Structure formats: C-alpha cells, structure tokens
C-alpha positions as a Markdown table, in Angstrom:
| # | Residue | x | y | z |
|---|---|---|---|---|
| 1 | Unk | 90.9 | 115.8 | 133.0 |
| 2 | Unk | 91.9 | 113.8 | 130.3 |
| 3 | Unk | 94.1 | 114.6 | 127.4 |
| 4 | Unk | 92.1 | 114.4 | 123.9 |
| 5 | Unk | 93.8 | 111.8 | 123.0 |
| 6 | Unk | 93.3 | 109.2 | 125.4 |
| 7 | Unk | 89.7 | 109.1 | 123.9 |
| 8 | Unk | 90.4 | 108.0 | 120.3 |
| 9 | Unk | 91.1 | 104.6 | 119.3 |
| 10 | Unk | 94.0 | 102.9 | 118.1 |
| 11 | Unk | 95.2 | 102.5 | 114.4 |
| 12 | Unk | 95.6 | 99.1 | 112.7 |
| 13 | Unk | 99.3 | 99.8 | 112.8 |
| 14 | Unk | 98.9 | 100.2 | 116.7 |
| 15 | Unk | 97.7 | 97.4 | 117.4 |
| 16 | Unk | 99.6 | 95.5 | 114.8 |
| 17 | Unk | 102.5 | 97.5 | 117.1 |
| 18 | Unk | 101.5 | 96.4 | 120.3 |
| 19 | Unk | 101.3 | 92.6 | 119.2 |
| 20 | Unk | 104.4 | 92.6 | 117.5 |
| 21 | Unk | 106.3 | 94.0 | 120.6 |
| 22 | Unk | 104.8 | 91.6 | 122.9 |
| 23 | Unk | 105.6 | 88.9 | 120.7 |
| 24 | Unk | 109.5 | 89.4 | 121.0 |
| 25 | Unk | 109.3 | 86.7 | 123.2 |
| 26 | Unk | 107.3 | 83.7 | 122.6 |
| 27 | Unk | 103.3 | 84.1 | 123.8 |
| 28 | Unk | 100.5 | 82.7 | 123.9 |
| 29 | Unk | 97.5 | 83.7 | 121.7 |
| 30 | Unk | 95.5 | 84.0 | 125.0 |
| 31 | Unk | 98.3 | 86.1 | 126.9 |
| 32 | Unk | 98.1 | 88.4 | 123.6 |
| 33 | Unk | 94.8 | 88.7 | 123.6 |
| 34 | Unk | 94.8 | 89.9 | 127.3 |
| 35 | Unk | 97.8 | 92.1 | 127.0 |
| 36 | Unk | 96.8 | 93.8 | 124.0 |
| 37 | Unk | 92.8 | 93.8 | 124.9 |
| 38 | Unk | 91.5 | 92.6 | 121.6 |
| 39 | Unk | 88.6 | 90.3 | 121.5 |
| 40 | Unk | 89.4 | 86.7 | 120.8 |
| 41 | Unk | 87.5 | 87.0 | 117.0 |
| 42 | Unk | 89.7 | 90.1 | 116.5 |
| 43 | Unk | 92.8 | 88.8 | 117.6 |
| 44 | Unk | 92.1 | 85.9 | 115.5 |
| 45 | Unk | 92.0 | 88.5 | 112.3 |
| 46 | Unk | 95.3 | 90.7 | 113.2 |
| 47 | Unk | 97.2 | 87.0 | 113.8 |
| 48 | Unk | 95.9 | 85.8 | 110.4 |
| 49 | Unk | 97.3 | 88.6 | 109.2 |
| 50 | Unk | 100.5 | 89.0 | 110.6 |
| 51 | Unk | 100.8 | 85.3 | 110.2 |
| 52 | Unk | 100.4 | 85.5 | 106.4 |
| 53 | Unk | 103.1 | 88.0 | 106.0 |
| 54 | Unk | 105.4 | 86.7 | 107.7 |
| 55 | Unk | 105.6 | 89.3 | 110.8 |
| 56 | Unk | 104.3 | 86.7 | 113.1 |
| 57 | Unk | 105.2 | 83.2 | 113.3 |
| 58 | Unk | 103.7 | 80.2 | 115.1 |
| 59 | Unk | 106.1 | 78.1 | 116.9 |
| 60 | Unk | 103.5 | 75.9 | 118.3 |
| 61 | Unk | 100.3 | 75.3 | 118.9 |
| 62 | Unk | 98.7 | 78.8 | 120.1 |
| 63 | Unk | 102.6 | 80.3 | 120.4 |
| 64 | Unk | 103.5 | 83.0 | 118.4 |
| 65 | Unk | 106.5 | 84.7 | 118.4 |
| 66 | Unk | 107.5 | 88.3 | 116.4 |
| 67 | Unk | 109.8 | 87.2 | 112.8 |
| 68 | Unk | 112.8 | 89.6 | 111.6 |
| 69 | Unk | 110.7 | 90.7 | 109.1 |
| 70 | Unk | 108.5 | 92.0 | 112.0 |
| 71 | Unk | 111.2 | 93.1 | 113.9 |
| 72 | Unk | 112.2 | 95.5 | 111.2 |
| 73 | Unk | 108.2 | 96.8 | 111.5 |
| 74 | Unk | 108.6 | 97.3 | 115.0 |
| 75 | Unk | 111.8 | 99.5 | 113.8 |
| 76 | Unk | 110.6 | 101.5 | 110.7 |
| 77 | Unk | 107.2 | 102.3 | 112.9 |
| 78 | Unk | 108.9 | 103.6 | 116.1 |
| 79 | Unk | 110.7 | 105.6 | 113.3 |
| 80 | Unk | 107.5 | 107.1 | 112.2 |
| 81 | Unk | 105.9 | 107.8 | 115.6 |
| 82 | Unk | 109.1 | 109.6 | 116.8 |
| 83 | Unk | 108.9 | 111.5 | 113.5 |
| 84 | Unk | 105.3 | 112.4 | 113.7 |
| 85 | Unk | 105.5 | 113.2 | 117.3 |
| 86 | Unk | 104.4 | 116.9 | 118.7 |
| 87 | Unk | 107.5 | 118.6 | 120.1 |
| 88 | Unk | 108.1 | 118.3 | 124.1 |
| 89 | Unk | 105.1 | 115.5 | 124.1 |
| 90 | Unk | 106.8 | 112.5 | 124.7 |
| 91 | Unk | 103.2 | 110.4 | 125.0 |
| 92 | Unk | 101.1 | 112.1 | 121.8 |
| 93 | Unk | 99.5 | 110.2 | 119.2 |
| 94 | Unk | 99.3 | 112.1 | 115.6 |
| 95 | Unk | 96.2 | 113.7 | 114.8 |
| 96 | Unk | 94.0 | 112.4 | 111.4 |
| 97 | Unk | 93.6 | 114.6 | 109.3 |
C-alpha cells in the first residue's frame, strides 16, 4: 500500500526544487518539462519566474541553466527539508498544517 504521502502534491518550492536541480547542467525547456512533468503552460510560468529572479538563466534559445543565486536555493532548501524531516524517514515530505 502506499505511504500517505505519495498521494499529495508537490509545493511550489518542490517544483521550483526539482527544476533548479536539473538545471545544474544546461537543458532544454522541453527535457525540463519531461523530467519534471509539468505541463508546457506551467512550465512556462515557473521558468518566468525563476527567470525573473535570477535563479534560472537562459543561455540560449530554449536552454536554461540553474544561476548561483539558484544554487544557493538549491542549498538553503535541502537545509530545510533535512530539518523538517520525520526522524528515521529518510523519504518524508512535511505535513501542512
């Protein structure tokens, strides 16, 4: 059976996570798109986003690849999750509240 938490969906910062991460190397917005299962008019959004603050930068045409700035998101947010993490469950998501 599956584990609660497999059934709720991601956060804005997990996503946000997960693009940044794959983005450590330079992608394409299609690649991203598949990788991180967004939609294409989503993915649009989050790269807007990211773009505009300066995690993300476009190298190229439809090539994106993670900035320091969002390297140091990456950081500060796998400082949170470990924080926030149940004891002994490597895998756990926090709970909302």
């Amino acid at each position: 059976m599956k584990n609660n938490n497999e059934f709720l969906r991601r956060s804005r910062f997990e996503v946000i996570y997960e693009i940044l991460s794959f983005c450590r190397m330079e992608r394409q917005k299609t690649r991203i798109m598949y990788k991180c299962n967004l939609s294409f008019r989503l993915l649009k959004k989050y790269i807007d986003f990211l773009l505009d603050r300066r995690l993300l930068e476009n190298l190229e045409e439809n090539r994106y690849h993670t900035t320091l700035q969002g390297m140091r998101f990456l950081e500060g947010y796998e400082i949170i999750k470990e924080t926030l993490k149940k004891d002994g469950d490597e895998n756990s998501r926090p709970r909302y509240f």
